[in-house]
Amino acid sequence: MSDTAKLLLPDGQSLDLQVLTGTEKEKAIDISELRSKTGYITLDPGFVNTGSCESGITYLDGEKGVLQFRGYPIEELAENSTFIEVAYLLINGELPKKEQLNNFSDRINGHAMIHEDMRHFFEGFSQNAHPMVILSAMVSSLSAYYAEASGRASLEELEINSARLIAKISTIAAFSYKKSAGQPFVYPRDDLSYCENFLNMMFSVPAEPYEMNPEIVQALELLLILHADHEQNCSASTVRVVGSSRANVYASVASGILALWGPLHGGANQQVVQMLQNILEDGGGISKYIEMAKNQNSEFRLMGFGHRVYKNFDPRARILKNTCDSLLKKLGINDPLLEIAIELEATALNDDYFIERKLYPTLDFYTGIIYRTIGIPLNMFTVMFALGRVPGWIAQWKEMHEDPKQKIARPRQLFTGQTKRGFVPAVERN
Ligand code: CMC
């Protein structure tokens, strides 16, 4: 089998291109010398066919519904691991030994406080500011407090900066919720696990301690694990693009948070529950919404459905559907939105429009129902996604900086605008 592809161009030029094979037998054509040797560029809107890097972090086979972090199937990690263990795995490449895990965990707990001055930043935001804006701004301002994290130099400092990021983002997220709820901030506690600590900072108030429910803690662990990485998606690519200019890890992750916020990416989890609520308020009938989603003249899309890479099923959605069902049963909650979601999924999966386009529910389709059950407010859903994704962003940032082939991200374009013309003074313009 040849490991070279031949490109024949209309002007008679030809070029041999190296064909690379990944460890899971994926094929890629290396076009890195295309422009310098031929003058041509490639055009690929939305990077549908473009690999931006070689990566050893996450493997995803969208046709088969496979997702693996560093070789471990997501199902096994979801069943057996904790979020902090998965964070270690993503960033360091191997599952931690017991002592390594304890040290990593202690380190994260030890960095959960934010600088006391940063508390005042929250006062500058209006009460109804979206928590994703606050999250990004606060993460970005961590650079101001940990200035040694400057670009590539901070690769050496990444161990401590990773711990700071993973720890402080949960404190920032909880504080931004407290701000919107008009409640006093609750400081982090060293004696609690990552997920317990987050729940305590979110839901305890001076008048009443938060009663920890192990089912809820476990559900949160699972949600964060499932969100922890997803290879070169929009926000991970943003982190890499921003980081490629040697921006520090805080600035890069803050940019990733904003990319995640969009409704076609992480913001979809908020949109899904809003859609299910609208259906409920509309009387519970789903056919109008299915028809709207199918209507090419309508902007409406079935939120939580469809994925650039998954063309079979999203393994995370499978895990979450079961969790959703069992968690609600265990807690004795009957959420009408779950029934609507199940009916919507079943109807769409039997509809030709969705079958032909290979549109399946993604993890966002069920996360919102779990977040509601835990007590997380709607506008915090995407913040929860960000909390889970931080280790993935750090791992992507680290891998990019360690890659000797890494270059500043700087795509080309095919110019289709006005060609050269002379300047006409304002008084002479018609
Ligand atoms: N509802 C109705 N039609 C859809 C949907 C949907 N949710 N998603 C895709 N389509 C149609 C789309 O109109 C197009 O139809 P046609 O070929 O007739 O023009 C076809 O399916 C292909 O869609 P696309 O937009 O070209 O596919 P894409 O890979 O560029 O977009 C997507 C992927 C996720 C942006 C899109 O499926 C979508 O908008 N889904 C709803 C938003 C959503 O749930 N996003 C969360 C994604 S998962 C979390 C994450 O990783 O960020």
PDB file of N, CA and C in Angstrom, residues 57-95:
ATOM      1  N   ILE A  57      -4.146  12.594  22.644  1.00  0.00           N
ATOM      2  CA  ILE A  57      -4.959  12.741  23.862  1.00  0.00           C
ATOM      3  C   ILE A  57      -6.273  11.954  23.755  1.00  0.00           C
ATOM      4  N   THR A  58      -7.103  12.330  22.800  1.00  0.00           N
ATOM      5  CA  THR A  58      -8.441  11.745  22.707  1.00  0.00           C
ATOM      6  C   THR A  58      -8.649  11.118  21.342  1.00  0.00           C
ATOM      7  N   TYR A  59      -9.182   9.907  21.328  1.00  0.00           N
ATOM      8  CA  TYR A  59      -9.521   9.267  20.060  1.00  0.00           C
ATOM      9  C   TYR A  59     -11.036   9.172  19.947  1.00  0.00           C
ATOM     10  N   LEU A  60     -11.517   9.580  18.776  1.00  0.00           N
ATOM     11  CA  LEU A  60     -12.953   9.632  18.554  1.00  0.00           C
ATOM     12  C   LEU A  60     -13.253   9.030  17.185  1.00  0.00           C
ATOM     13  N   ASP A  61     -14.056   7.988  17.152  1.00  0.00           N
ATOM     14  CA  ASP A  61     -14.516   7.450  15.870  1.00  0.00           C
ATOM     15  C   ASP A  61     -16.017   7.694  15.795  1.00  0.00           C
ATOM     16  N   GLY A  62     -16.363   8.738  15.059  1.00  0.00           N
ATOM     17  CA  GLY A  62     -17.758   9.182  14.990  1.00  0.00           C
ATOM     18  C   GLY A  62     -18.664   8.194  14.288  1.00  0.00           C
ATOM     19  N   GLU A  63     -18.103   7.386  13.379  1.00  0.00           N
ATOM     20  CA  GLU A  63     -18.916   6.398  12.652  1.00  0.00           C
ATOM     21  C   GLU A  63     -19.276   5.231  13.562  1.00  0.00           C
ATOM     22  N   LYS A  64     -18.347   4.886  14.459  1.00  0.00           N
ATOM     23  CA  LYS A  64     -18.588   3.731  15.337  1.00  0.00           C
ATOM     24  C   LYS A  64     -19.036   4.139  16.747  1.00  0.00           C
ATOM     25  N   GLY A  65     -19.072   5.434  17.023  1.00  0.00           N
ATOM     26  CA  GLY A  65     -19.473   5.882  18.355  1.00  0.00           C
ATOM     27  C   GLY A  65     -18.448   5.540  19.422  1.00  0.00           C
ATOM     28  N   VAL A  66     -17.162   5.700  19.064  1.00  0.00           N
ATOM     29  CA  VAL A  66     -16.086   5.373  20.013  1.00  0.00           C
ATOM     30  C   VAL A  66     -15.459   6.661  20.545  1.00  0.00           C
ATOM     31  N   LEU A  67     -15.253   6.695  21.855  1.00  0.00           N
ATOM     32  CA  LEU A  67     -14.537   7.816  22.472  1.00  0.00           C
ATOM     33  C   LEU A  67     -13.575   7.262  23.520  1.00  0.00           C
ATOM     34  N   GLN A  68     -12.296   7.605  23.378  1.00  0.00           N
ATOM     35  CA  GLN A  68     -11.278   7.120  24.319  1.00  0.00           C
ATOM     36  C   GLN A  68     -10.382   8.267  24.749  1.00  0.00           C
ATOM     37  N   PHE A  69     -10.101   8.331  26.047  1.00  0.00           N
ATOM     38  CA  PHE A  69      -9.111   9.292  26.549  1.00  0.00           C
ATOM     39  C   PHE A  69      -7.819   8.510  26.796  1.00  0.00           C
ATOM     40  N   ARG A  70      -6.758   8.875  26.111  1.00  0.00           N
ATOM     41  CA  ARG A  70      -5.456   8.224  26.273  1.00  0.00           C
ATOM     42  C   ARG A  70      -5.586   6.703  26.197  1.00  0.00           C
ATOM     43  N   GLY A  71      -6.482   6.231  25.342  1.00  0.00           N
ATOM     44  CA  GLY A  71      -6.658   4.792  25.125  1.00  0.00           C
ATOM     45  C   GLY A  71      -7.749   4.157  25.973  1.00  0.00           C
ATOM     46  N   TYR A  72      -8.210   4.843  26.999  1.00  0.00           N
ATOM     47  CA  TYR A  72      -9.239   4.248  27.873  1.00  0.00           C
ATOM     48  C   TYR A  72     -10.633   4.598  27.360  1.00  0.00           C
ATOM     49  N   PRO A  73     -11.488   3.575  27.126  1.00  0.00           N
ATOM     50  CA  PRO A  73     -12.852   3.881  26.661  1.00  0.00           C
ATOM     51  C   PRO A  73     -13.606   4.738  27.671  1.00  0.00           C
ATOM     52  N   ILE A  74     -14.371   5.679  27.166  1.00  0.00           N
ATOM     53  CA  ILE A  74     -15.102   6.605  28.044  1.00  0.00           C
ATOM     54  C   ILE A  74     -16.033   5.843  28.986  1.00  0.00           C
ATOM     55  N   GLU A  75     -16.574   4.713  28.509  1.00  0.00           N
ATOM     56  CA  GLU A  75     -17.499   3.937  29.354  1.00  0.00           C
ATOM     57  C   GLU A  75     -16.781   3.443  30.611  1.00  0.00           C
ATOM     58  N   GLU A  76     -15.507   2.998  30.437  1.00  0.00           N
ATOM     59  CA  GLU A  76     -14.761   2.471  31.593  1.00  0.00           C
ATOM     60  C   GLU A  76     -14.373   3.579  32.556  1.00  0.00           C
ATOM     61  N   LEU A  77     -13.998   4.725  31.995  1.00  0.00           N
ATOM     62  CA  LEU A  77     -13.642   5.850  32.872  1.00  0.00           C
ATOM     63  C   LEU A  77     -14.879   6.324  33.628  1.00  0.00           C
ATOM     64  N   ALA A  78     -16.010   6.390  32.911  1.00  0.00           N
ATOM     65  CA  ALA A  78     -17.252   6.849  33.542  1.00  0.00           C
ATOM     66  C   ALA A  78     -17.659   5.924  34.687  1.00  0.00           C
ATOM     67  N   GLU A  79     -17.415   4.648  34.509  1.00  0.00           N
ATOM     68  CA  GLU A  79     -17.835   3.642  35.493  1.00  0.00           C
ATOM     69  C   GLU A  79     -16.900   3.631  36.716  1.00  0.00           C
ATOM     70  N   ASN A  80     -15.595   3.815  36.469  1.00  0.00           N
ATOM     71  CA  ASN A  80     -14.622   3.512  37.528  1.00  0.00           C
ATOM     72  C   ASN A  80     -13.824   4.688  38.067  1.00  0.00           C
ATOM     73  N   SER A  81     -13.880   5.823  37.391  1.00  0.00           N
ATOM     74  CA  SER A  81     -12.916   6.876  37.706  1.00  0.00           C
ATOM     75  C   SER A  81     -13.545   8.061  38.428  1.00  0.00           C
ATOM     76  N   THR A  82     -12.679   8.961  38.878  1.00  0.00           N
ATOM     77  CA  THR A  82     -13.175  10.254  39.362  1.00  0.00           C
ATOM     78  C   THR A  82     -12.715  11.320  38.361  1.00  0.00           C
ATOM     79  N   PHE A  83     -13.330  12.488  38.467  1.00  0.00           N
ATOM     80  CA  PHE A  83     -12.977  13.569  37.546  1.00  0.00           C
ATOM     81  C   PHE A  83     -11.502  13.955  37.693  1.00  0.00           C
ATOM     82  N   ILE A  84     -11.036  14.011  38.933  1.00  0.00           N
ATOM     83  CA  ILE A  84      -9.648  14.440  39.160  1.00  0.00           C
ATOM     84  C   ILE A  84      -8.669  13.422  38.580  1.00  0.00           C
ATOM     85  N   GLU A  85      -9.024  12.149  38.672  1.00  0.00           N
ATOM     86  CA  GLU A  85      -8.187  11.087  38.092  1.00  0.00           C
ATOM     87  C   GLU A  85      -8.126  11.246  36.566  1.00  0.00           C
ATOM     88  N   VAL A  86      -9.281  11.535  35.969  1.00  0.00           N
ATOM     89  CA  VAL A  86      -9.338  11.713  34.513  1.00  0.00           C
ATOM     90  C   VAL A  86      -8.559  12.971  34.104  1.00  0.00           C
ATOM     91  N   ALA A  87      -8.651  14.003  34.934  1.00  0.00           N
ATOM     92  CA  ALA A  87      -7.896  15.231  34.641  1.00  0.00           C
ATOM     93  C   ALA A  87      -6.401  14.920  34.604  1.00  0.00           C
ATOM     94  N   TYR A  88      -5.941  14.143  35.576  1.00  0.00           N
ATOM     95  CA  TYR A  88      -4.521  13.753  35.629  1.00  0.00           C
ATOM     96  C   TYR A  88      -4.153  12.966  34.370  1.00  0.00           C
ATOM     97  N   LEU A  89      -5.018  12.026  34.022  1.00  0.00           N
ATOM     98  CA  LEU A  89      -4.784  11.183  32.843  1.00  0.00           C
ATOM     99  C   LEU A  89      -4.639  12.035  31.577  1.00  0.00           C
ATOM    100  N   LEU A  90      -5.562  12.957  31.387  1.00  0.00           N
ATOM    101  CA  LEU A  90      -5.536  13.771  30.168  1.00  0.00           C
ATOM    102  C   LEU A  90      -4.268  14.616  30.095  1.00  0.00           C
ATOM    103  N   ILE A  91      -3.914  15.230  31.207  1.00  0.00           N
ATOM    104  CA  ILE A  91      -2.779  16.166  31.196  1.00  0.00           C
ATOM    105  C   ILE A  91      -1.433  15.422  31.159  1.00  0.00           C
ATOM    106  N   ASN A  92      -1.359  14.305  31.907  1.00  0.00           N
ATOM    107  CA  ASN A  92      -0.059  13.625  32.039  1.00  0.00           C
ATOM    108  C   ASN A  92       0.089  12.376  31.182  1.00  0.00           C
ATOM    109  N   GLY A  93      -0.985  11.908  30.597  1.00  0.00           N
ATOM    110  CA  GLY A  93      -0.876  10.782  29.657  1.00  0.00           C
ATOM    111  C   GLY A  93      -1.113   9.420  30.262  1.00  0.00           C
ATOM    112  N   GLU A  94      -0.992   9.283  31.578  1.00  0.00           N
ATOM    113  CA  GLU A  94      -1.197   7.985  32.255  1.00  0.00           C
ATOM    114  C   GLU A  94      -2.104   8.184  33.454  1.00  0.00           C
ATOM    115  N   LEU A  95      -2.799   7.107  33.825  1.00  0.00           N
ATOM    116  CA  LEU A  95      -3.571   7.173  35.065  1.00  0.00           C
ATOM    117  C   LEU A  95      -2.593   7.280  36.235  1.00  0.00           C
TER     118      LEU A  95
END
